[in-house]
């Protein structure tokens, strides 16, 4: 009897290539139960379709992990190919998109089971039942089809992170990820959920609002061992809000310093919680290797922040905290969402002025921008009809929901093009440091620095006609880019033309 499970991870549209943590999480109980696990990540496997079709031949099922957006394309491609080979072979989907829209996902003819929410225990039970050919009706946290009818089992209650097994990092081919991205790094989770409720965010729909975390000692022990075992230079702690418990954060800093940890790490946290860190706290965390705090500022307009349900932010605090972070040697990294419903020219200009002001006053601070994307399960989606969003009616309909090129009823055609050009100018006006290694030579860097001055002038004057600097920058990038994620390369062109 075969005891093999095949996982497929569709490419994540990012040059920040590393192992998919969701799959490493659900793989541990399977490995412990004696199953063989194959992980095929299309980002590092050019012939991924062939590989999947080979591996499924003697496996129990195919499991795919996906979020809403372009990952759906390869999911559909692979699931269809497997079903063509054997219509009875079980295809299981898990992760954010199937968790938020389980019914619609199951309506796709090539999907047999969806796993909702945390998958560690659910998938193990499911695989055991599939192996024994027993009925799966009593497994909590799944949806499946029988005789054309969709059936959902009871919800599986969320478990605190501390009760979850460690991730199966041994499945990750770190050499292959490093070859693509130029850096050897991994993700690590130390807490779940976020106590806030931003209107565009889907987190509440999957993890609820009850923040829970690993104790500081476990963080220190695991991260030190992980980075040493795989020779990793960096960890991205992907917690939604790392700083909810400040004492834990300080204890982690002290523990890492004591353990003589030798890796860089970055965190995500809200601006209000980051602002609670004193210079002393920040210096301690810096000594412990923390080099970046990613914070969702999202807009420079108080009106838009109110609509986003982000009234917990304070601009003075953001300025003061950016200064403290930089004094401590930690990079403050901010996210912005453009075109949120209700954003007009005035609000957009407020945001641009805010970005320019912060970047000029605090060199080293950086901004990453996106276009508002209405995700299933986010509070704002309850108002979809009112704000004019056409909600897709099939799994495939969500493939174009991607913040880098989302087209909205109030942002299309010329306006969409203009905003994309503006975002491109922001990219060259101020330095940003991505995770992937910087492969630019000295001449390119100097030339790009020169382009930043006209870019700043344009942003100050809201003038984006004849974007010659972008053309020049594009030529430069083509000379130096070593890896372009497949999904982006495929999709950005049509978006620019819309
Ligand atoms: C790390 C991360 C990234 C990294 C991914 C790198 C990589 N190699 O995986 C990068 C930077 C590339 C990224 C990009 C994007 N991301 Co992202 N990302 C995350 C983040 C912070 C952590 C994901 C993670 O690994 N968590 C840890 C694992 C253990 O948890 P998990 O994924 O929830 O997995 C559990 C369950 O979901 C389930 N499960 C997961 N997979 C599977 C599979 C099976 C078979 C089963 C049974 C169960 C199962 O079991 C797991 C264990 O309990 C999440 C936020 C979050 N809190 O999770 C956002 C998040 C997933 N990203 C999101 C978004 C929107 C994006 C971007 C669109 C952002 C952008 N501006 O471009 C892009 C999308 C790219 C794309 N392909 O479409 C959204 C997705 C929302 C949605 N509806 O799908 C999230 C939820 C953030 C948010 N709150 O909005 N992201
Ligand atoms: S603070 Fe971040 S994770 Fe928390 S609800 Fe808002 S967007 Fe989501």
Coordinates of C-alpha atoms and ligand atoms in Angstrom, one line a residue:
X1 CA 0.0 0.0 0.0
X2 CA 1.6 3.4 -1.0
X3 CA 2.1 5.7 2.0
X4 CA 3.2 8.8 0.1
X5 CA 1.7 12.3 0.1
X6 CA 2.5 14.9 -2.6
X7 CA 2.4 18.6 -1.9
X8 CA 2.4 21.2 -4.6
X9 CA 3.2 24.9 -3.9
X10 CA 2.3 27.2 -6.8
X11 CA 4.7 30.0 -7.4
X12 CA 4.3 32.9 -5.1
X13 CA 4.9 35.8 -7.5
X14 CA 7.9 36.9 -5.6
X15 CA 11.7 36.8 -5.9
X16 CA 11.7 36.3 -2.1
X17 CA 12.0 32.6 -2.6
X18 CA 11.9 30.3 0.4
X19 CA 10.1 27.3 1.7
X20 CA 6.3 27.5 2.1
X21 CA 5.7 27.4 5.9
X22 CA 2.1 26.3 5.6
X23 CA 3.2 23.0 3.9
X24 CA 6.1 22.5 6.3
X25 CA 3.6 22.9 9.2
X26 CA 1.1 20.3 7.9
X27 CA 3.8 17.9 6.9
X28 CA 5.2 17.3 10.4
X29 CA 2.3 15.1 11.7
X30 CA 2.4 13.1 8.4
X31 CA 6.1 12.5 8.7
X32 CA 5.8 11.5 12.4
X33 CA 3.1 9.1 11.4
X34 CA 5.5 7.4 8.9
X35 CA 4.2 8.9 5.6
X36 CA 6.7 9.8 2.9
X37 CA 6.2 13.4 1.8
X38 CA 7.2 15.0 -1.5
X39 CA 7.2 18.8 -1.8
X40 CA 7.2 20.3 -5.3
X41 CA 7.5 24.1 -5.3
X42 CA 7.0 25.4 -8.8
X43 CA 9.3 28.4 -8.0
X44 CA 12.3 26.1 -7.8
X45 CA 11.0 23.3 -10.1
X46 CA 10.9 24.4 -13.8
X47 CA 9.3 21.1 -14.8
X48 CA 6.8 21.1 -11.9
X49 CA 3.9 19.6 -13.9
X50 CA 5.9 16.6 -15.0
X51 CA 7.3 16.1 -11.5
X52 CA 3.8 16.2 -9.9
X53 CA 2.5 13.7 -12.5
X54 CA 5.4 11.3 -11.8
X55 CA 5.1 11.6 -8.0
X56 CA 1.3 11.1 -7.7
X57 CA 1.5 7.7 -9.4
X58 CA 2.1 5.9 -6.2
X59 CA 0.7 8.5 -3.7
X60 CA -2.4 8.7 -1.6
X61 CA -3.4 12.2 -2.5
X62 CA -2.2 15.6 -3.9
X63 CA -2.3 18.6 -1.5
X64 CA -2.0 22.2 -2.7
X65 CA -1.5 25.3 -0.5
X66 CA -2.6 28.6 -1.9
X67 CA -3.7 32.2 -1.1
X68 CA -6.1 34.3 -3.2
X69 CA -4.6 35.5 -6.4
X70 CA -2.2 34.3 -9.1
X71 CA -1.4 31.1 -7.3
X72 CA -4.8 29.9 -8.4
X73 CA -3.5 29.6 -12.0
X74 CA -1.0 26.9 -11.3
X75 CA -3.3 25.2 -8.8
X76 CA -5.9 24.8 -11.6
X77 CA -3.3 23.7 -14.1
X78 CA -1.9 21.0 -11.8
X79 CA -5.3 19.8 -10.4
X80 CA -6.7 19.5 -13.9
X81 CA -3.6 17.6 -15.1
X82 CA -3.9 15.1 -12.2
X83 CA -7.6 14.6 -12.8
X84 CA -7.0 14.0 -16.5
X85 CA -4.5 11.2 -15.5
X86 CA -6.9 9.8 -12.9
X87 CA -10.3 11.4 -12.2
X88 CA -10.6 9.5 -8.9
X89 CA -7.3 10.6 -7.4
X90 CA -8.0 12.9 -4.4
X91 CA -7.0 16.5 -4.8
X92 CA -7.0 18.5 -1.5
X93 CA -6.7 22.2 -1.2
X94 CA -5.7 24.1 2.0
X95 CA -4.4 27.5 3.0
X96 CA -6.0 31.0 3.0
X97 CA -8.1 30.9 -0.1
X98 CA -9.8 27.6 0.5
X99 CA -10.3 28.5 4.2
X100 CA -12.0 31.8 3.3
X101 CA -14.1 30.5 0.4
X102 CA -14.5 26.8 1.0
X103 CA -17.8 26.3 -0.8
X104 CA -16.8 28.1 -4.0
X105 CA -13.5 26.3 -4.0
X106 CA -15.2 23.0 -3.8
X107 CA -17.4 23.9 -6.7
X108 CA -14.4 23.5 -9.0
X109 CA -14.8 20.1 -10.5
X110 CA -11.1 19.2 -9.9
X111 CA -11.2 19.8 -6.1
X112 CA -12.3 16.9 -3.9
X113 CA -11.6 18.2 -0.3
X114 CA -10.9 21.6 1.2
X115 CA -9.2 21.9 4.6
X116 CA -10.4 25.0 6.6
X117 CA -8.0 26.8 8.9
X118 CA -5.2 25.1 10.7
X119 CA -4.3 21.9 8.8
X120 CA -1.9 20.0 11.1
X121 CA -4.4 17.6 12.7
X122 CA -7.0 17.8 10.0
X123 CA -4.7 16.7 7.2
X124 CA -3.3 13.8 9.1
X125 CA -6.8 12.4 9.9
X126 CA -7.9 13.0 6.4
X127 CA -4.9 11.1 4.9
X128 CA -5.4 8.2 7.3
X129 CA -9.1 8.0 6.3
X130 CA -8.2 8.1 2.6
X131 CA -5.6 5.4 3.1
X132 CA -8.2 3.2 4.8
X133 CA -11.0 4.1 2.4
X134 CA -13.2 5.1 5.4
X135 CA -15.8 7.8 5.4
X136 CA -14.4 11.3 6.2
X137 CA -17.7 12.8 7.5
X138 CA -16.6 13.0 11.1
X139 CA -13.3 14.8 10.5
X140 CA -13.7 18.4 11.8
X141 CA -12.5 21.3 9.6
X142 CA -13.1 19.9 6.1
X143 CA -15.5 20.2 3.2
X144 CA -16.0 17.6 0.5
X145 CA -18.3 16.4 -2.2
X146 CA -20.4 13.3 -2.3
X147 CA -22.8 12.5 -5.2
X148 CA -22.4 16.0 -6.4
X149 CA -23.4 17.5 -3.0
X150 CA -21.1 19.7 -1.0
X151 CA -20.8 18.6 2.7
X152 CA -19.1 20.6 5.5
X153 CA -18.1 18.9 8.7
X154 CA -18.0 20.8 12.1
X155 CA -15.4 23.5 12.6
X156 CA -12.1 22.5 14.1
X157 CA -11.4 24.9 17.0
X158 CA -8.2 26.9 16.7
X159 CA -5.3 25.7 18.7
X160 CA -2.7 28.0 20.2
X161 CA 0.6 27.9 18.4
X162 CA 2.4 26.5 21.4
X163 CA 0.4 23.3 21.0
X164 CA 1.4 22.8 17.4
X165 CA 4.3 20.6 16.3
X166 CA 7.5 22.3 14.9
X167 CA 7.6 22.9 11.1
X168 CA 9.3 20.2 9.0
X169 CA 12.1 22.5 7.7
X170 CA 14.0 19.4 6.7
X171 CA 11.8 19.3 3.6
X172 CA 13.1 22.6 2.3
X173 CA 15.7 22.7 -0.4
X174 CA 17.4 25.8 0.9
X175 CA 20.2 25.5 -1.7
X176 CA 17.7 25.8 -4.5
X177 CA 15.9 28.8 -2.9
X178 CA 19.3 30.5 -2.3
X179 CA 20.3 29.9 -6.0
X180 CA 17.2 31.9 -7.0
X181 CA 17.0 34.6 -4.5
X182 CA 20.6 35.1 -3.7
X183 CA 20.0 34.8 0.1
X184 CA 19.7 31.8 2.4
X185 CA 16.7 32.5 4.6
X186 CA 13.5 31.1 6.1
X187 CA 10.3 32.1 7.6
X188 CA 9.4 31.5 11.2
X189 CA 6.1 31.9 13.1
X190 CA 6.1 32.9 16.8
X191 CA 2.6 34.1 17.3
X192 CA -0.9 33.8 15.7
X193 CA -3.7 36.3 15.1
X194 CA -3.9 40.0 15.6
X195 CA -6.1 41.9 18.0
X196 CA -6.9 44.6 15.5
X197 CA -9.6 44.6 12.8
X198 CA -8.5 46.5 9.8
X199 CA -11.3 46.6 7.2
X200 CA -9.2 45.2 4.3
X201 CA -7.6 42.4 6.3
X202 CA -8.5 38.7 6.2
X203 CA -6.7 37.5 9.3
X204 CA -9.7 37.5 11.6
X205 CA -11.5 35.1 9.1
X206 CA -8.8 32.4 9.5
X207 CA -7.1 33.0 12.9
X208 CA -9.7 35.0 14.8
X209 CA -8.5 37.9 17.0
X210 CA -7.1 36.1 20.0
X211 CA -3.4 36.7 19.8
X212 CA -1.3 33.8 21.2
X213 CA 2.5 33.3 21.1
X214 CA 5.3 31.0 21.8
X215 CA 7.3 31.7 25.0
X216 CA 10.5 33.7 24.5
X217 CA 12.7 30.7 25.5
X218 CA 11.2 28.5 22.7
X219 CA 11.7 31.3 20.2
X220 CA 15.3 31.6 21.1
X221 CA 16.0 27.9 21.2
X222 CA 14.3 27.1 17.9
X223 CA 15.6 30.1 15.9
X224 CA 19.2 29.6 17.0
X225 CA 19.0 25.8 16.2
X226 CA 17.2 26.4 12.8
X227 CA 19.7 29.0 11.6
X228 CA 22.7 26.9 12.6
X229 CA 21.3 23.7 11.2
X230 CA 20.6 25.2 7.7
X231 CA 23.2 27.9 7.8
X232 CA 20.6 30.6 7.3
X233 CA 21.6 34.3 7.3
X234 CA 18.2 35.6 8.0
X235 CA 14.7 34.8 9.4
X236 CA 11.5 36.6 8.5
X237 CA 9.2 36.3 11.5
X238 CA 5.9 36.3 9.7
X239 CA 3.7 37.0 12.8
X240 CA 0.9 39.4 12.0
X241 CA 1.8 41.5 15.0
X242 CA 5.0 40.4 16.8
X243 CA 4.9 43.2 19.4
X244 CA 1.6 42.6 21.2
X245 CA 3.5 41.4 24.3
X246 CA 6.4 43.8 24.8
X247 CA 7.9 41.8 27.7
X248 CA 8.1 38.8 25.5
X249 CA 9.8 40.8 22.8
X250 CA 12.4 42.1 25.3
X251 CA 12.9 38.6 26.7
X252 CA 13.5 37.3 23.1
X253 CA 16.1 40.1 22.6
X254 CA 17.9 39.2 25.8
X255 CA 17.8 35.5 25.1
X256 CA 19.2 35.9 21.6
X257 CA 22.0 38.1 22.9
X258 CA 22.8 35.6 25.6
X259 CA 22.8 32.7 23.1
X260 CA 25.2 34.7 20.9
X261 CA 22.7 34.3 18.0
X262 CA 24.3 35.1 14.7
X263 CA 21.5 35.8 12.2
X264 CA 19.4 38.8 11.1
X265 CA 15.7 38.8 11.6
X266 CA 12.8 41.0 10.7
X267 CA 9.3 41.3 12.1
X268 CA 5.9 42.8 11.3
X269 CA 4.0 44.9 13.8
X270 CA 1.5 47.7 14.0
X271 CA 2.8 51.3 14.2
X272 CA 1.2 51.9 17.6
X273 CA 2.9 48.9 19.2
X274 CA 6.2 49.6 17.6
X275 CA 6.0 53.2 19.0
X276 CA 5.9 51.7 22.5
X277 CA 9.5 50.5 22.1
X278 CA 12.1 52.8 23.7
X279 CA 15.5 53.5 22.2
X280 CA 16.9 51.1 24.8
X281 CA 14.5 48.3 23.7
X282 CA 15.3 48.9 20.1
X283 CA 19.1 48.8 20.8
X284 CA 18.7 45.5 22.6
X285 CA 16.7 44.0 19.7
X286 CA 19.3 45.3 17.3
X287 CA 22.0 43.6 19.3
X288 CA 19.9 40.5 19.0
X289 CA 19.9 40.7 15.2
X290 CA 16.6 42.5 14.5
X291 CA 17.3 44.6 11.4
X292 CA 13.8 45.6 10.1
X293 CA 10.3 46.3 11.5
X294 CA 7.6 46.2 8.8
X295 CA 4.6 48.3 9.7
X296 CA 1.3 48.9 7.9
X297 CA 0.9 52.7 7.7
X298 CA -1.4 52.2 4.8
X299 CA -2.4 55.8 4.2
X300 CA -1.3 59.3 5.0
X301 CA -5.0 60.4 5.1
X302 CA -6.8 60.4 8.5
X303 CA -10.1 60.1 6.6
X304 CA -8.9 56.9 4.8
X305 CA -7.4 55.5 8.0
X306 CA -10.8 55.9 9.7
X307 CA -12.5 54.1 6.8
X308 CA -9.9 51.3 7.2
X309 CA -10.7 51.0 10.9
X310 CA -7.1 52.0 11.7
X311 CA -7.8 54.8 14.1
X312 CA -5.1 53.4 16.5
X313 CA -2.4 55.1 14.4
X314 CA -0.8 58.4 15.3
X315 CA 1.4 60.2 12.7
X316 CA 3.6 61.9 15.3
X317 CA 4.3 58.6 16.9
X318 CA 5.2 57.2 13.5
X319 CA 7.8 60.0 12.9
X320 CA 9.3 59.7 16.4
X321 CA 9.5 55.9 16.2
X322 CA 11.1 56.0 12.7
X323 CA 13.8 58.3 14.2
X324 CA 14.3 55.9 17.2
X325 CA 14.5 52.8 15.0
X326 CA 17.1 54.4 12.7
X327 CA 19.2 55.6 15.7
X328 CA 19.2 52.0 16.9
X329 CA 20.2 50.7 13.5
X330 CA 16.8 49.1 12.7
X331 CA 15.2 49.8 9.3
X332 CA 11.6 51.0 9.6
X333 CA 9.7 49.6 6.6
X334 CA 6.2 50.9 5.9
X335 CA 3.4 49.5 3.7
X336 CA 0.9 51.7 1.9
X337 CA -2.4 50.7 0.2
X338 CA -3.4 53.0 -2.6
X339 CA -7.0 53.4 -4.0
X340 CA -8.9 52.3 -0.9
X341 CA -12.6 53.0 -1.4
X342 CA -13.1 56.7 -0.6
X343 CA -9.6 57.7 -1.7
X344 CA -9.7 60.7 -4.0
X345 CA -6.9 63.0 -5.3
X346 CA -6.6 64.9 -2.0
X347 CA -6.1 61.7 0.0
X348 CA -3.7 60.3 -2.5
X349 CA -1.6 63.5 -2.3
X350 CA -1.7 63.4 1.5
X351 CA -0.2 59.9 1.3
X352 CA 2.5 60.9 -1.2
X353 CA 3.5 63.9 0.9
X354 CA 3.7 61.8 4.0
X355 CA 5.9 59.2 2.2
X356 CA 8.2 62.0 0.8
X357 CA 8.4 63.7 4.1
X358 CA 9.3 60.5 6.0
X359 CA 11.9 59.4 3.4
X360 CA 13.5 62.9 3.3
X361 CA 13.7 63.3 7.0
X362 CA 14.7 59.8 7.8
X363 CA 16.9 58.4 5.1
X364 CA 16.9 54.6 5.6
X365 CA 13.1 54.4 6.1
X366 CA 11.4 52.7 3.2
X367 CA 7.9 52.3 1.8
X368 CA 6.3 49.4 -0.1
X369 CA 3.1 50.2 -2.0
X370 CA 0.2 48.2 -3.2
X371 CA -3.2 48.7 -4.8
X372 CA -6.2 48.0 -2.6
X373 CA -7.4 44.4 -3.3
X374 CA -10.7 43.3 -1.9
X375 CA -10.0 39.9 -0.4
X376 CA -12.7 37.4 0.5
X377 CA -13.3 37.3 4.2
X378 CA -12.2 40.9 4.9
X379 CA -14.7 43.2 6.6
X380 CA -14.7 45.6 3.6
X381 CA -16.0 42.8 1.4
X382 CA -19.3 42.8 3.3
X383 CA -19.9 46.1 1.5
X384 CA -18.8 44.8 -1.9
X385 CA -22.0 45.6 -3.7
X386 CA -22.3 49.0 -2.2
X387 CA -18.8 50.0 -3.3
X388 CA -19.2 48.4 -6.7
X389 CA -17.0 45.4 -6.5
X390 CA -18.0 42.5 -8.7
X391 CA -17.3 39.4 -6.6
X392 CA -16.0 36.5 -8.6
X393 CA -18.3 33.5 -8.8
X394 CA -15.7 30.8 -9.3
X395 CA -12.2 29.8 -8.0
X396 CA -10.5 30.9 -11.2
X397 CA -12.2 34.3 -11.0
X398 CA -10.0 35.2 -8.1
X399 CA -6.7 34.6 -10.0
X400 CA -6.3 38.3 -10.9
X401 CA -6.8 39.6 -7.4
X402 CA -3.3 40.8 -6.8
X403 CA -2.3 44.1 -5.1
X404 CA 0.5 44.8 -7.7
X405 CA -2.0 45.1 -10.6
X406 CA -5.5 45.1 -9.2
X407 CA -8.0 46.9 -11.4
X408 CA -10.9 48.4 -9.6
X409 CA -14.2 49.9 -10.8
X410 CA -12.9 53.3 -9.5
X411 CA -9.3 52.7 -10.7
X412 CA -9.1 51.6 -14.3
X413 CA -7.8 52.8 -17.7
X414 CA -5.9 56.0 -17.5
X415 CA -6.2 56.4 -13.7
X416 CA -4.8 52.9 -13.2
X417 CA -1.9 53.5 -15.5
X418 CA -1.2 56.8 -13.8
X419 CA -1.1 55.2 -10.3
X420 CA 1.2 52.4 -11.6
X421 CA 3.6 55.1 -13.0
X422 CA 3.4 57.0 -9.7
X423 CA 4.3 53.8 -7.8
X424 CA 7.2 53.2 -10.2
X425 CA 8.5 56.7 -9.5
X426 CA 8.3 56.0 -5.7
X427 CA 10.3 52.9 -6.3
X428 CA 13.2 54.8 -7.8
X429 CA 12.9 58.0 -5.7
X430 CA 14.0 56.4 -2.5
X431 CA 16.0 53.3 -1.7
X432 CA 14.4 50.1 -0.6
X433 CA 16.0 46.9 0.4
X434 CA 14.3 43.7 -0.7
X435 CA 15.0 40.3 0.8
X436 CA 16.5 39.0 -2.4
X437 CA 20.2 39.8 -2.9
X438 CA 21.1 43.1 -4.6
X439 CA 23.0 42.1 -7.8
X440 CA 23.5 45.6 -9.2
X441 CA 27.0 46.7 -10.1
X442 CA 28.4 50.1 -8.9
X443 CA 27.7 51.9 -12.2
X444 CA 24.1 50.9 -12.1
X445 CA 23.7 52.0 -8.5
X446 CA 25.2 55.4 -9.3
X447 CA 23.0 55.8 -12.3
X448 CA 19.9 54.8 -10.4
X449 CA 20.7 57.2 -7.7
X450 CA 20.9 60.0 -10.3
X451 CA 17.4 59.0 -11.5
X452 CA 16.0 59.4 -8.0
X453 CA 16.3 63.2 -8.2
X454 CA 14.0 63.8 -11.2
X455 CA 11.7 61.1 -9.7
X456 CA 11.4 63.1 -6.5
X457 CA 10.7 66.3 -8.4
X458 CA 7.9 64.6 -10.3
X459 CA 6.3 63.2 -7.1
X460 CA 6.5 66.6 -5.5
X461 CA 4.8 68.2 -8.5
X462 CA 2.4 65.3 -9.3
X463 CA 3.7 65.2 -12.8
X464 CA 4.1 61.8 -14.6
X465 CA 4.0 62.5 -18.3
X466 CA 6.8 61.2 -20.6
X467 CA 8.3 58.9 -18.0
X468 CA 11.8 58.7 -19.5
X469 CA 13.4 57.9 -16.1
X470 CA 11.3 54.7 -15.9
X471 CA 12.3 53.7 -19.3
X472 CA 15.9 54.2 -18.5
X473 CA 15.5 52.3 -15.2
X474 CA 13.8 49.5 -17.0
X475 CA 16.8 49.1 -19.3
X476 CA 19.2 49.1 -16.3
X477 CA 17.1 46.5 -14.5
X478 CA 17.2 44.2 -17.5
X479 CA 20.9 44.2 -17.4
X480 CA 21.1 43.2 -13.8
X481 CA 18.0 41.2 -12.9
X482 CA 18.9 37.5 -12.3
X483 CA 15.5 36.1 -11.4
X484 CA 12.0 37.2 -12.3
X485 CA 9.1 35.4 -10.8
X486 CA 7.0 33.6 -13.4
X487 CA 3.7 35.0 -12.3
X488 CA 4.7 38.6 -12.3
X489 CA 6.4 38.3 -15.6
X490 CA 3.3 36.9 -17.1
X491 CA 0.8 39.3 -15.6
X492 CA 2.3 42.8 -15.3
X493 CA 2.3 43.6 -19.0
X494 CA -1.5 43.2 -19.6
X495 CA -2.1 45.2 -16.4
X496 CA 0.0 48.1 -17.7
X497 CA -2.0 48.1 -20.9
X498 CA -5.5 48.2 -19.4
Ligands
LIG1 C1 5.0 35.0 4.3 C2 3.9 35.6 3.6 C3 4.2 35.9 2.3 C4 5.5 35.6 1.5 C5 5.4 34.1 1.1 C6 6.8 33.5 0.9 C7 6.6 32.0 0.8 N1 7.6 31.4 0.2 O1 5.7 31.3 1.2 C8 5.5 36.6 0.3 C9 6.2 37.9 0.7 C10 6.0 36.1 -1.0 C11 4.0 36.9 0.3 C12 3.4 37.5 -0.8 C13 2.0 37.8 -0.9 N2 1.1 37.7 0.1 CO1 1.5 36.9 1.8 N3 1.7 36.4 3.5 C14 2.6 35.8 4.2 C15 2.3 35.6 5.7 C16 2.8 36.8 6.4 C17 2.7 34.3 6.3 C18 2.3 33.1 5.6 C19 2.8 31.9 6.3 O2 3.6 31.2 5.8 N4 2.3 31.6 7.5 C20 2.6 30.6 8.4 C21 1.9 29.3 8.1 C22 2.3 28.2 9.0 O3 0.5 29.6 8.3 P1 -0.6 29.4 7.2 O4 -0.1 29.8 5.9 O5 -1.8 30.0 7.6 O6 -0.8 27.8 7.1 C23 -1.7 27.1 8.0 C24 -3.1 27.0 7.4 O7 -3.5 28.0 6.5 C25 -3.2 25.6 6.7 N5 -2.6 25.4 5.4 C26 -1.8 26.1 4.7 N6 -1.5 25.5 3.6 C27 -2.1 24.3 3.6 C28 -2.1 23.3 2.6 C29 -2.8 22.2 2.9 C30 -2.9 21.1 1.9 C31 -3.6 22.0 4.1 C32 -4.3 20.8 4.4 C33 -3.5 23.1 5.0 C34 -2.8 24.2 4.8 O8 -2.4 24.9 7.7 C35 -1.3 25.7 8.1 C36 -0.8 25.3 9.5 O9 -1.8 25.5 10.4 C37 0.7 35.7 5.6 C38 0.0 36.2 6.8 C39 -0.2 35.2 7.9 N7 -0.4 35.6 9.0 O10 -0.1 34.0 7.6 C40 0.5 36.6 4.4 C41 -0.7 36.3 3.5 C42 -0.8 34.8 3.2 N8 -0.3 37.0 2.2 C43 -1.3 37.6 1.7 C44 -1.2 38.4 0.5 C45 -2.4 39.2 0.1 C46 0.0 38.4 -0.2 C47 0.3 39.2 -1.5 C48 -0.8 39.3 -2.5 C49 0.9 40.5 -1.0 C50 1.3 41.4 -2.1 N9 1.3 42.7 -1.8 O11 1.8 41.1 -3.2 C51 1.4 38.3 -2.1 C52 0.7 37.2 -2.9 C53 1.6 36.5 -3.8 C54 0.8 35.4 -4.6 N10 1.4 34.4 -4.9 O12 -0.3 35.5 -4.9 C55 -2.6 37.4 2.4 C56 -3.5 36.4 1.8 C57 -5.0 36.7 1.8 C58 -5.8 35.7 1.1 N11 -7.0 35.9 1.1 O13 -5.4 34.7 0.5 C59 -2.1 37.0 3.8 C60 -3.0 36.2 4.7 C61 -1.8 38.4 4.6 C62 -3.1 39.1 4.9 N12 -3.5 39.2 6.1 O14 -3.7 39.7 4.1 N13 3.3 36.6 1.4
LIG2 S1 -3.0 45.2 12.1 FE1 -2.3 44.0 10.3 S2 -2.8 41.9 10.8 FE2 -3.8 43.2 12.3 S3 -5.9 43.4 11.5 FE3 -4.7 45.2 10.8 S4 -3.8 44.6 8.8 FE4 -4.6 42.7 9.8

